[in-house]
PDB file of C-alpha atoms in Angstrom:
ATOM      1  CA  MET A   1       9.282 -23.795   6.241  1.00 80.00           C
ATOM      2  CA  ASN A   2      10.747 -23.548   2.443  1.00 87.00           C
ATOM      3  CA  LEU A   3       8.908 -20.995   0.399  1.00 96.00           C
ATOM      4  CA  ASN A   4       8.628 -20.288  -2.941  1.00 98.00           C
ATOM      5  CA  ILE A   5       8.366 -16.660  -3.312  1.00 99.00           C
ATOM      6  CA  SER A   6       7.644 -14.242  -6.523  1.00 99.00           C
ATOM      7  CA  VAL A   7       8.590 -10.796  -5.846  1.00 99.00           C
ATOM      8  CA  ILE A   8       7.038  -8.015  -7.729  1.00 99.00           C
ATOM      9  CA  ILE A   9       8.573  -4.983  -8.683  1.00 99.00           C
ATOM     10  CA  PRO A  10       6.757  -1.999 -10.545  1.00 98.00           C
ATOM     11  CA  ILE A  11       8.987   0.293 -12.407  1.00 97.00           C
ATOM     12  CA  TYR A  12       8.273   3.751 -13.674  1.00 96.00           C
ATOM     13  CA  ASN A  13      11.595   5.963 -14.105  1.00 95.00           C
ATOM     14  CA  ALA A  14      13.678   3.997 -11.459  1.00 94.00           C
ATOM     15  CA  SER A  15      16.839   4.065 -13.397  1.00 94.00           C
ATOM     16  CA  GLY A  16      18.779   5.266 -10.348  1.00 92.00           C
ATOM     17  CA  PHE A  17      17.713   2.633  -7.737  1.00 94.00           C
ATOM     18  CA  LEU A  18      16.361  -0.229  -9.745  1.00 97.00           C
ATOM     19  CA  ARG A  19      19.559  -2.264  -9.470  1.00 97.00           C
ATOM     20  CA  LYS A  20      20.241  -2.163  -5.745  1.00 97.00           C
ATOM     21  CA  SER A  21      16.076  -3.145  -5.486  1.00 98.00           C
ATOM     22  CA  VAL A  22      16.830  -6.129  -7.658  1.00 99.00           C
ATOM     23  CA  GLU A  23      20.012  -7.315  -5.899  1.00 98.00           C
ATOM     24  CA  SER A  24      18.318  -6.946  -2.469  1.00 98.00           C
ATOM     25  CA  ALA A  25      15.769  -9.597  -3.405  1.00 99.00           C
ATOM     26  CA  LEU A  26      18.100 -12.119  -5.084  1.00 99.00           C
ATOM     27  CA  GLN A  27      20.155 -12.429  -2.093  1.00 98.00           C
ATOM     28  CA  PHE A  28      17.203 -14.708  -0.675  1.00 98.00           C
ATOM     29  CA  GLU A  29      17.257 -18.113  -1.838  1.00 97.00           C
ATOM     30  CA  GLU A  30      13.213 -18.518  -0.949  1.00 98.00           C
ATOM     31  CA  VAL A  31      12.877 -16.124  -3.888  1.00 99.00           C
ATOM     32  CA  ILE A  32      12.457 -18.296  -7.264  1.00 99.00           C
ATOM     33  CA  GLU A  33      11.595 -15.121  -9.387  1.00 99.00           C
ATOM     34  CA  ILE A  34      12.024 -11.357  -9.306  1.00 99.00           C
ATOM     35  CA  ILE A  35       8.999  -9.780 -11.814  1.00 99.00           C
ATOM     36  CA  LEU A  36      10.079  -6.730 -13.259  1.00 99.00           C
ATOM     37  CA  ALA A  37       6.576  -4.927 -14.595  1.00 99.00           C
ATOM     38  CA  GLU A  38       8.071  -2.030 -16.616  1.00 99.00           C
ATOM     39  CA  ASP A  39       5.230   0.583 -17.002  1.00 98.00           C
ATOM     40  CA  CYS A  40       6.745   2.768 -20.022  1.00 98.00           C
ATOM     41  CA  SER A  41       9.217   4.437 -18.290  1.00 98.00           C
ATOM     42  CA  THR A  42      10.739   7.715 -20.153  1.00 97.00           C
ATOM     43  CA  ASP A  43      14.136   6.907 -18.842  1.00 97.00           C
ATOM     44  CA  ASN A  44      16.254   4.145 -19.268  1.00 97.00           C
ATOM     45  CA  SER A  45      14.611   1.781 -17.020  1.00 98.00           C
ATOM     46  CA  LEU A  46      13.723  -0.468 -19.726  1.00 98.00           C
ATOM     47  CA  GLU A  47      17.225  -0.829 -21.044  1.00 98.00           C
ATOM     48  CA  ILE A  48      18.565  -1.646 -17.347  1.00 98.00           C
ATOM     49  CA  CYS A  49      15.451  -4.415 -16.806  1.00 99.00           C
ATOM     50  CA  LYS A  50      16.743  -5.935 -19.972  1.00 98.00           C
ATOM     51  CA  GLU A  51      20.271  -6.148 -18.547  1.00 98.00           C
ATOM     52  CA  LEU A  52      19.099  -7.610 -15.293  1.00 98.00           C
ATOM     53  CA  ALA A  53      17.128 -10.133 -16.902  1.00 98.00           C
ATOM     54  CA  SER A  54      19.945 -11.376 -18.959  1.00 98.00           C
ATOM     55  CA  GLU A  55      22.221 -11.429 -16.031  1.00 98.00           C
ATOM     56  CA  ASN A  56      20.093 -13.876 -13.664  1.00 98.00           C
ATOM     57  CA  SER A  57      17.541 -16.500 -14.995  1.00 98.00           C
ATOM     58  CA  ARG A  58      15.609 -15.662 -11.708  1.00 99.00           C
ATOM     59  CA  ILE A  59      14.857 -11.989 -13.189  1.00 99.00           C
ATOM     60  CA  LYS A  60      11.774 -12.017 -15.778  1.00 99.00           C
ATOM     61  CA  LEU A  61      10.968  -8.646 -17.671  1.00 99.00           C
ATOM     62  CA  PHE A  62       7.130  -7.954 -18.519  1.00 99.00           C
ATOM     63  CA  GLN A  63       5.396  -4.990 -20.228  1.00 98.00           C
ATOM     64  CA  HIS A  64       1.819  -4.289 -20.734  1.00 98.00           C
ATOM     65  CA  PRO A  65       0.292  -5.750 -23.526  1.00 98.00           C
ATOM     66  CA  ASP A  66      -0.029  -2.430 -25.344  1.00 98.00           C
ATOM     67  CA  LYS A  67       3.503  -1.246 -23.924  1.00 97.00           C
ATOM     68  CA  GLY A  68       1.663   1.720 -22.418  1.00 97.00           C
ATOM     69  CA  ASN A  69       1.668   3.562 -18.942  1.00 97.00           C
ATOM     70  CA  HIS A  70      -1.194   2.041 -16.822  1.00 97.00           C
ATOM     71  CA  GLY A  71       0.082   3.262 -13.226  1.00 95.00           C
ATOM     72  CA  ALA A  72       1.182   1.203  -9.988  1.00 95.00           C
ATOM     73  CA  GLY A  73      -1.993  -0.727  -9.655  1.00 97.00           C
ATOM     74  CA  ALA A  74      -2.677  -2.216 -12.895  1.00 98.00           C
ATOM     75  CA  THR A  75       1.397  -2.944 -13.138  1.00 98.00           C
ATOM     76  CA  ARG A  76       1.350  -4.675  -9.867  1.00 98.00           C
ATOM     77  CA  ASN A  77      -1.441  -6.756 -11.027  1.00 99.00           C
ATOM     78  CA  LEU A  78       0.408  -7.650 -14.297  1.00 99.00           C
ATOM     79  CA  GLY A  79       3.090  -8.908 -12.046  1.00 99.00           C
ATOM     80  CA  ILE A  80       0.851 -10.947 -10.082  1.00 99.00           C
ATOM     81  CA  GLU A  81      -0.811 -12.599 -13.210  1.00 98.00           C
ATOM     82  CA  LYS A  82       2.777 -13.521 -14.683  1.00 99.00           C
ATOM     83  CA  SER A  83       4.094 -14.725 -11.118  1.00 99.00           C
ATOM     84  CA  THR A  84       4.419 -18.320 -10.467  1.00 98.00           C
ATOM     85  CA  GLY A  85       5.460 -18.734  -7.062  1.00 98.00           C
ATOM     86  CA  ASP A  86       3.180 -19.977  -4.238  1.00 98.00           C
ATOM     87  CA  PHE A  87       3.721 -16.531  -2.458  1.00 99.00           C
ATOM     88  CA  THR A  88       3.623 -13.160  -3.380  1.00 99.00           C
ATOM     89  CA  ALA A  89       5.728 -10.146  -2.134  1.00 99.00           C
ATOM     90  CA  PHE A  90       6.045  -6.723  -3.274  1.00 99.00           C
ATOM     91  CA  LEU A  91       8.962  -4.066  -3.781  1.00 98.00           C
ATOM     92  CA  ASP A  92       8.920  -0.697  -4.975  1.00 96.00           C
ATOM     93  CA  ALA A  93      11.920   0.109  -7.578  1.00 96.00           C
ATOM     94  CA  ASP A  94      13.486   2.695  -5.331  1.00 93.00           C
ATOM     95  CA  ASP A  95      13.292   0.678  -2.267  1.00 96.00           C
ATOM     96  CA  TYR A  96      15.224  -2.453  -0.973  1.00 97.00           C
ATOM     97  CA  TYR A  97      15.202  -5.400   1.177  1.00 98.00           C
ATOM     98  CA  LEU A  98      17.097  -6.064   4.684  1.00 98.00           C
ATOM     99  CA  PRO A  99      18.588  -9.525   5.368  1.00 98.00           C
ATOM    100  CA  ASN A 100      15.450 -10.188   7.604  1.00 98.00           C
ATOM    101  CA  ARG A 101      12.847  -9.781   5.402  1.00 99.00           C
ATOM    102  CA  PHE A 102      11.478 -12.925   5.512  1.00 99.00           C
ATOM    103  CA  ASP A 103      12.592 -14.312   8.801  1.00 98.00           C
ATOM    104  CA  ALA A 104       9.139 -14.302  10.156  1.00 98.00           C
ATOM    105  CA  GLU A 105       7.337 -15.876   7.475  1.00 98.00           C
ATOM    106  CA  LYS A 106       9.493 -18.832   7.350  1.00 97.00           C
ATOM    107  CA  GLU A 107       7.943 -19.564  11.037  1.00 98.00           C
ATOM    108  CA  LEU A 108       4.628 -18.162  10.570  1.00 98.00           C
ATOM    109  CA  PHE A 109       3.237 -19.565   7.158  1.00 98.00           C
ATOM    110  CA  LYS A 110       3.647 -22.937   8.824  1.00 98.00           C
ATOM    111  CA  ASP A 111       0.255 -22.271  10.248  1.00 98.00           C
ATOM    112  CA  PRO A 112      -1.861 -23.036   7.248  1.00 98.00           C
ATOM    113  CA  LYS A 113      -4.694 -20.443   8.127  1.00 98.00           C
ATOM    114  CA  ILE A 114      -2.294 -17.374   7.853  1.00 99.00           C
ATOM    115  CA  ASP A 115      -2.495 -15.871   4.439  1.00 99.00           C
ATOM    116  CA  GLY A 116      -0.447 -13.150   4.803  1.00 99.00           C
ATOM    117  CA  VAL A 117       2.342 -11.662   6.880  1.00 99.00           C
ATOM    118  CA  PHE A 118       3.390  -7.925   7.202  1.00 98.00           C
ATOM    119  CA  GLY A 119       6.192  -6.044   8.937  1.00 97.00           C
ATOM    120  CA  ALA A 120       7.823  -2.888   9.662  1.00 95.00           C
ATOM    121  CA  ILE A 121       9.668  -0.678   7.145  1.00 94.00           C
ATOM    122  CA  GLY A 122      12.503   1.771   7.694  1.00 92.00           C
ATOM    123  CA  VAL A 123      13.677   5.043   5.794  1.00 89.00           C
ATOM    124  CA  GLU A 124      16.636   6.161   3.867  1.00 84.00           C
ATOM    125  CA  TYR A 125      16.942   9.703   3.115  1.00 77.00           C
ATOM    126  CA  LEU A 126      18.371   9.940  -0.486  1.00 72.00           C
ATOM    127  CA  THR A 127      18.152  13.868  -0.734  1.00 72.00           C
ATOM    128  CA  GLU A 128      17.911  16.593   1.570  1.00 72.00           C
ATOM    129  CA  LYS A 129      14.680  18.104   0.036  1.00 71.00           C
ATOM    130  CA  GLY A 130      13.021  14.542   0.108  1.00 68.00           C
ATOM    131  CA  LYS A 131      14.227  14.157   3.658  1.00 71.00           C
ATOM    132  CA  GLN A 132      12.337  17.787   4.396  1.00 70.00           C
ATOM    133  CA  GLU A 133       9.479  17.063   2.338  1.00 67.00           C
ATOM    134  CA  PHE A 134       8.843  13.360   4.169  1.00 71.00           C
ATOM    135  CA  GLN A 135       9.475  14.728   7.730  1.00 67.00           C
ATOM    136  CA  GLN A 136       6.939  17.620   7.222  1.00 65.00           C
ATOM    137  CA  LYS A 137       4.258  15.116   6.418  1.00 64.00           C
ATOM    138  CA  PHE A 138       5.207  12.028   8.468  1.00 65.00           C
ATOM    139  CA  LYS A 139       5.659  12.387  12.177  1.00 64.00           C
ATOM    140  CA  GLU A 140       6.950   9.006  12.910  1.00 57.00           C
ATOM    141  CA  SER A 141       9.786   9.094  10.153  1.00 64.00           C
ATOM    142  CA  SER A 142      12.284   6.539  11.206  1.00 75.00           C
ATOM    143  CA  LEU A 143       9.931   3.202  11.032  1.00 81.00           C
ATOM    144  CA  THR A 144       6.613   2.715   9.513  1.00 79.00           C
ATOM    145  CA  THR A 145       4.876  -0.012  11.615  1.00 84.00           C
ATOM    146  CA  VAL A 146       1.704  -0.734  13.695  1.00 87.00           C
ATOM    147  CA  ASN A 147       2.129  -0.414  17.388  1.00 86.00           C
ATOM    148  CA  TYR A 148       1.381  -3.888  18.423  1.00 90.00           C
ATOM    149  CA  PRO A 149       1.116  -7.392  17.116  1.00 94.00           C
ATOM    150  CA  ALA A 150      -2.141  -8.529  15.763  1.00 95.00           C
ATOM    151  CA  GLU A 151      -3.832 -11.080  13.521  1.00 96.00           C
ATOM    152  CA  GLY A 152      -7.055 -11.655  11.696  1.00 97.00           C
ATOM    153  CA  LYS A 153      -9.896  -9.413  11.999  1.00 96.00           C
ATOM    154  CA  GLU A 154      -7.849  -7.342  14.614  1.00 95.00           C
ATOM    155  CA  VAL A 155      -5.718  -6.241  11.840  1.00 96.00           C
ATOM    156  CA  PHE A 156      -8.670  -4.730   9.757  1.00 96.00           C
ATOM    157  CA  ARG A 157     -10.332  -3.235  12.934  1.00 95.00           C
ATOM    158  CA  GLY A 158      -6.919  -1.656  13.351  1.00 94.00           C
ATOM    159  CA  LEU A 159      -6.549  -0.095  10.073  1.00 94.00           C
ATOM    160  CA  LEU A 160     -10.054   1.169  10.490  1.00 94.00           C
ATOM    161  CA  SER A 161      -9.203   2.644  13.731  1.00 92.00           C
ATOM    162  CA  LEU A 162     -12.097   0.655  15.623  1.00 93.00           C
ATOM    163  CA  THR A 163      -9.325  -0.807  18.199  1.00 90.00           C
ATOM    164  CA  SER A 164      -9.272   0.276  21.928  1.00 80.00           C
ATOM    165  CA  LYS A 165      -5.886   1.239  21.551  1.00 79.00           C
ATOM    166  CA  THR A 166      -4.073   2.979  18.507  1.00 76.00           C
ATOM    167  CA  PHE A 167      -2.977   0.481  16.155  1.00 77.00           C
ATOM    168  CA  GLY A 168      -1.170   2.459  13.877  1.00 72.00           C
ATOM    169  CA  SER A 169      -1.926   4.177  10.362  1.00 62.00           C
ATOM    170  CA  PHE A 170      -0.871   1.203   7.932  1.00 79.00           C
ATOM    171  CA  PHE A 171       2.004  -1.289   7.204  1.00 92.00           C
ATOM    172  CA  HIS A 172       3.708  -0.380   4.045  1.00 94.00           C
ATOM    173  CA  LEU A 173       3.305  -3.103   0.858  1.00 97.00           C
ATOM    174  CA  ASN A 174       6.996  -3.856   0.913  1.00 97.00           C
ATOM    175  CA  THR A 175       6.693  -5.663   4.030  1.00 98.00           C
ATOM    176  CA  LEU A 176       3.708  -7.766   2.748  1.00 98.00           C
ATOM    177  CA  THR A 177       4.089 -11.430   1.571  1.00 99.00           C
ATOM    178  CA  VAL A 178       0.677 -13.333   0.939  1.00 99.00           C
ATOM    179  CA  ARG A 179      -0.171 -16.419  -0.196  1.00 99.00           C
ATOM    180  CA  LYS A 180      -0.900 -16.248  -4.034  1.00 98.00           C
ATOM    181  CA  SER A 181      -3.780 -18.999  -3.848  1.00 98.00           C
ATOM    182  CA  ALA A 182      -5.220 -16.321  -1.025  1.00 99.00           C
ATOM    183  CA  LEU A 183      -5.408 -13.526  -3.652  1.00 98.00           C
ATOM    184  CA  ASP A 184      -6.944 -15.900  -6.156  1.00 98.00           C
ATOM    185  CA  LYS A 185      -9.625 -17.364  -3.875  1.00 98.00           C
ATOM    186  CA  VAL A 186     -10.888 -13.917  -2.673  1.00 98.00           C
ATOM    187  CA  HIS A 187     -10.413 -12.536  -6.329  1.00 98.00           C
ATOM    188  CA  LEU A 188      -8.437  -9.422  -5.016  1.00 98.00           C
ATOM    189  CA  ARG A 189      -6.137  -7.250  -7.240  1.00 98.00           C
ATOM    190  CA  PHE A 190      -5.044  -3.754  -7.126  1.00 98.00           C
ATOM    191  CA  ASN A 191      -7.448  -0.737  -8.320  1.00 98.00           C
ATOM    192  CA  VAL A 192      -6.609   0.462 -11.169  1.00 97.00           C
ATOM    193  CA  ASN A 193      -8.414   3.560 -11.027  1.00 96.00           C
ATOM    194  CA  LEU A 194      -6.440   4.929  -7.991  1.00 95.00           C
ATOM    195  CA  ARG A 195      -3.046   6.631  -8.938  1.00 89.00           C
ATOM    196  CA  VAL A 196      -2.262   7.102  -5.300  1.00 90.00           C
ATOM    197  CA  HIS A 197      -3.492   5.056  -2.339  1.00 93.00           C
ATOM    198  CA  GLN A 198      -3.993   1.683  -4.327  1.00 96.00           C
ATOM    199  CA  ASP A 199      -1.736  -0.061  -1.779  1.00 96.00           C
ATOM    200  CA  SER A 200      -3.544   1.309   0.952  1.00 95.00           C
ATOM    201  CA  ASP A 201      -7.019   0.315  -0.731  1.00 98.00           C
ATOM    202  CA  PHE A 202      -5.281  -3.348  -1.555  1.00 98.00           C
ATOM    203  CA  ASN A 203      -4.016  -3.648   2.337  1.00 97.00           C
ATOM    204  CA  LEU A 204      -7.383  -3.008   3.746  1.00 97.00           C
ATOM    205  CA  LYS A 205      -9.344  -4.969   1.591  1.00 98.00           C
ATOM    206  CA  LEU A 206      -6.980  -7.862   1.888  1.00 98.00           C
ATOM    207  CA  ALA A 207      -7.140  -7.550   5.950  1.00 98.00           C
ATOM    208  CA  TYR A 208     -10.900  -8.160   5.815  1.00 98.00           C
ATOM    209  CA  LEU A 209     -10.971 -10.934   3.055  1.00 98.00           C
ATOM    210  CA  CYS A 210      -7.749 -12.828   4.184  1.00 99.00           C
ATOM    211  CA  HIS A 211      -6.134 -13.974   7.594  1.00 99.00           C
ATOM    212  CA  LEU A 212      -3.477 -11.762   8.075  1.00 98.00           C
ATOM    213  CA  LYS A 213      -0.713 -11.558  10.843  1.00 98.00           C
ATOM    214  CA  SER A 214       2.088  -9.140  11.923  1.00 97.00           C
ATOM    215  CA  GLY A 215       5.541 -10.433  11.771  1.00 98.00           C
ATOM    216  CA  ILE A 216       8.493  -8.367  12.496  1.00 97.00           C
ATOM    217  CA  ILE A 217       7.337  -4.904  13.766  1.00 95.00           C
ATOM    218  CA  ASP A 218       9.659  -3.549  16.136  1.00 93.00           C
ATOM    219  CA  GLN A 219      12.318  -3.350  13.544  1.00 95.00           C
ATOM    220  CA  ALA A 220      12.749  -2.561   9.373  1.00 96.00           C
ATOM    221  CA  ILE A 221      12.534  -5.487   7.422  1.00 98.00           C
ATOM    222  CA  ALA A 222      12.884  -3.286   4.287  1.00 98.00           C
ATOM    223  CA  MET A 223      13.976   0.448   3.574  1.00 95.00           C
ATOM    224  CA  ARG A 224      11.895   2.977   1.610  1.00 91.00           C
ATOM    225  CA  GLY A 225      14.403   5.526  -0.242  1.00 81.00           C
ATOM    226  CA  ILE A 226      13.289   9.291   0.290  1.00 75.00           C
ATOM    227  CA  HIS A 227      14.217  11.121  -2.347  1.00 66.00           C
ATOM    228  CA  ASP A 228      13.015  14.670  -4.708  1.00 64.00           C
ATOM    229  CA  ASP A 229      10.538  12.240  -6.904  1.00 71.00           C
ATOM    230  CA  ASN A 230       8.669  10.428  -4.460  1.00 70.00           C
ATOM    231  CA  ARG A 231       5.050  10.760  -5.586  1.00 69.00           C
ATOM    232  CA  ILE A 232       3.304  10.495  -1.926  1.00 65.00           C
ATOM    233  CA  THR A 233       5.507  13.413  -0.470  1.00 66.00           C
ATOM    234  CA  LYS A 234       4.346  15.636  -3.401  1.00 70.00           C
ATOM    235  CA  ILE A 235       1.242  15.789  -2.072  1.00 75.00           C
ATOM    236  CA  LYS A 236       0.839  18.756   0.546  1.00 80.00           C
ATOM    237  CA  PRO A 237      -1.430  17.466   3.730  1.00 79.00           C
ATOM    238  CA  TYR A 238      -4.687  19.129   3.738  1.00 83.00           C
ATOM    239  CA  SER A 239      -4.297  20.513   0.021  1.00 89.00           C
ATOM    240  CA  SER A 240      -6.933  20.349  -2.611  1.00 92.00           C
ATOM    241  CA  LYS A 241      -4.882  17.202  -4.221  1.00 92.00           C
ATOM    242  CA  PHE A 242      -4.763  15.400  -0.818  1.00 91.00           C
ATOM    243  CA  TYR A 243      -8.522  15.877  -0.400  1.00 94.00           C
ATOM    244  CA  LYS A 244      -9.041  14.928  -4.058  1.00 95.00           C
ATOM    245  CA  ASN A 245      -7.046  11.611  -3.719  1.00 94.00           C
ATOM    246  CA  SER A 246      -8.477  10.716  -0.143  1.00 95.00           C
ATOM    247  CA  LEU A 247     -11.965  11.033  -1.622  1.00 97.00           C
ATOM    248  CA  LEU A 248     -11.093   8.387  -4.807  1.00 98.00           C
ATOM    249  CA  TYR A 249      -9.420   5.979  -2.156  1.00 98.00           C
ATOM    250  CA  SER A 250     -12.251   6.355   0.279  1.00 98.00           C
ATOM    251  CA  GLU A 251     -15.084   6.027  -2.346  1.00 98.00           C
ATOM    252  CA  SER A 252     -13.330   3.043  -3.415  1.00 98.00           C
ATOM    253  CA  VAL A 253     -13.517   1.443   0.122  1.00 99.00           C
ATOM    254  CA  TYR A 254     -17.040   2.689   0.789  1.00 99.00           C
ATOM    255  CA  LEU A 255     -18.221   1.279  -2.650  1.00 98.00           C
ATOM    256  CA  TRP A 256     -16.696  -2.263  -1.753  1.00 98.00           C
ATOM    257  CA  SER A 257     -17.815  -2.359   1.601  1.00 98.00           C
ATOM    258  CA  LYS A 258     -21.257  -1.894   0.016  1.00 98.00           C
ATOM    259  CA  ALA A 259     -20.865  -4.452  -2.737  1.00 97.00           C
ATOM    260  CA  ASN A 260     -19.805  -7.053   0.086  1.00 96.00           C
ATOM    261  CA  SER A 261     -22.186  -6.145   2.614  1.00 97.00           C
ATOM    262  CA  LEU A 262     -19.802  -5.601   5.771  1.00 98.00           C
ATOM    263  CA  GLU A 263     -20.995  -6.049   9.099  1.00 98.00           C
ATOM    264  CA  LYS A 264     -22.551  -2.787  10.581  1.00 97.00           C
ATOM    265  CA  GLU A 265     -19.657  -1.523  12.641  1.00 97.00           C
ATOM    266  CA  TYR A 266     -17.306  -1.781   9.583  1.00 98.00           C
ATOM    267  CA  ALA A 267     -19.844  -0.218   6.906  1.00 98.00           C
ATOM    268  CA  LYS A 268     -20.531   2.749   8.864  1.00 96.00           C
ATOM    269  CA  LYS A 269     -17.186   3.604   9.805  1.00 96.00           C
ATOM    270  CA  ILE A 270     -16.222   3.244   5.856  1.00 97.00           C
ATOM    271  CA  ALA A 271     -19.105   5.473   5.036  1.00 97.00           C
ATOM    272  CA  LEU A 272     -18.370   7.911   7.684  1.00 97.00           C
ATOM    273  CA  ASP A 273     -14.591   8.619   6.379  1.00 96.00           C
ATOM    274  CA  TYR A 274     -16.488   8.475   2.798  1.00 97.00           C
ATOM    275  CA  PHE A 275     -18.334  11.163   3.447  1.00 97.00           C
ATOM    276  CA  SER A 276     -16.200  13.649   5.451  1.00 96.00           C
ATOM    277  CA  PHE A 277     -14.061  13.258   2.223  1.00 96.00           C
ATOM    278  CA  LYS A 278     -16.753  13.890  -0.087  1.00 97.00           C
ATOM    279  CA  ILE A 279     -17.851  17.012   1.820  1.00 97.00           C
ATOM    280  CA  ALA A 280     -14.194  18.137   2.070  1.00 95.00           C
ATOM    281  CA  ASN A 281     -14.183  18.492  -1.679  1.00 96.00           C
ATOM    282  CA  GLN A 282     -17.384  20.379  -1.881  1.00 95.00           C
ATOM    283  CA  LYS A 283     -17.340  24.333  -1.265  1.00 92.00           C
ATOM    284  CA  GLY A 284     -19.559  27.217  -0.207  1.00 93.00           C
ATOM    285  CA  LEU A 285     -23.194  26.727   0.981  1.00 95.00           C
ATOM    286  CA  LYS A 286     -23.277  23.145  -0.610  1.00 95.00           C
ATOM    287  CA  LYS A 287     -20.292  22.273   1.725  1.00 95.00           C
ATOM    288  CA  TRP A 288     -22.274  23.177   5.067  1.00 95.00           C
ATOM    289  CA  LEU A 289     -25.786  21.802   3.920  1.00 96.00           C
ATOM    290  CA  SER A 290     -23.979  18.534   2.881  1.00 96.00           C
ATOM    291  CA  PHE A 291     -22.395  18.841   6.434  1.00 95.00           C
ATOM    292  CA  LEU A 292     -25.717  19.376   8.138  1.00 96.00           C
ATOM    293  CA  ALA A 293     -27.619  16.748   6.538  1.00 96.00           C
ATOM    294  CA  THR A 294     -24.837  14.074   7.153  1.00 96.00           C
ATOM    295  CA  ALA A 295     -24.646  14.831  10.430  1.00 96.00           C
ATOM    296  CA  LEU A 296     -28.666  14.938  11.432  1.00 96.00           C
ATOM    297  CA  GLN A 297     -28.429  11.443   9.718  1.00 95.00           C
ATOM    298  CA  ASN A 298     -25.563   9.835  11.470  1.00 94.00           C
ATOM    299  CA  PRO A 299     -24.938  12.213  14.777  1.00 94.00           C
ATOM    300  CA  GLU A 300     -21.119  10.292  15.093  1.00 93.00           C
ATOM    301  CA  PHE A 301     -20.231  12.736  12.222  1.00 94.00           C
ATOM    302  CA  LEU A 302     -19.590  15.295  14.616  1.00 92.00           C
ATOM    303  CA  LYS A 303     -16.773  13.576  16.173  1.00 90.00           C
ATOM    304  CA  THR A 304     -13.333  15.242  15.649  1.00 83.00           C
ATOM    305  CA  ARG A 305     -12.075  12.849  13.064  1.00 84.00           C
ATOM    306  CA  TYR A 306     -15.049  13.148  10.587  1.00 88.00           C
ATOM    307  CA  ARG A 307     -15.802  16.995  11.236  1.00 89.00           C
ATOM    308  CA  PHE A 308     -11.976  18.033  10.905  1.00 89.00           C
ATOM    309  CA  HIS A 309     -11.827  17.056   7.216  1.00 91.00           C
ATOM    310  CA  ALA A 310     -15.464  17.646   6.341  1.00 90.00           C
ATOM    311  CA  LEU A 311     -15.394  21.432   7.370  1.00 90.00           C
ATOM    312  CA  ASN A 312     -11.701  21.834   6.452  1.00 88.00           C
ATOM    313  CA  ASN A 313     -10.699  24.216   3.454  1.00 82.00           C
ATOM    314  CA  PRO A 314      -8.231  22.794   1.270  1.00 84.00           C
ATOM    315  CA  HIS A 315      -4.882  24.938   1.308  1.00 71.00           C
ATOM    316  CA  ASP A 316      -2.245  24.627  -1.380  1.00 64.00           C
TER     317      ASP A 316
END
């Protein structure tokens, strides 16, 4: 199948990685355009973007109307709005695609019911400090993927940990390709209020609203560059910042589930996750009273997955 793909790269202070990232997308004839969405970098990323755009007509540079910094979510949304391809793919500016990136898509998108395809991402350590921070946070450090093939609502159920066997924590946005018409049909964009986890928020909602299917999940189709300035590795597990960001993410999903009247099983799981992180951010007597009230109303809340975070005291 002939695909015409828009690759969206949000850019903020990525001068040391940007050219390699862009060149990795240029290798594919299916990629009709690379959208460089620049987010008011303080290094020379903008200058590099201008150079790249002048070198190849497939590379297009955009900034926010006010030229300001709006975060990765809003910047990806800018890229989506400016894109013209039938399919949308994403790539972080410090990461890159591998030659097999769109192999599964060429076959799977022949099925018109499939709205999106995702795969596995590997890791390239660019600094020793970055490697240590990443491996301290992520046990499965060589490949981020799901554990078995899935499609449709099974993907959503897996991401919510509602499947009988462990599906895997998530798939990376760099491995997702989605029909732009599907995004427009369900009116889905990134939550601009989330500075982290906006990708997980987007992927989870997409898995419910659209028909996703796993592609290549046993080997990497893209690589993430791990260095000293990766935002996600800077947040220590179970720290106050970890719980604050987890609350913002779980609240976003919770409010979305209520607005869309999700099925009871899904709504219950999402609500318990939200309550867990909400209580985790409380202190002293209020924390215990909230925990007891929630447990009385929802006995499932006593399960380890919820109780652990709710009663854990953040340590920085």
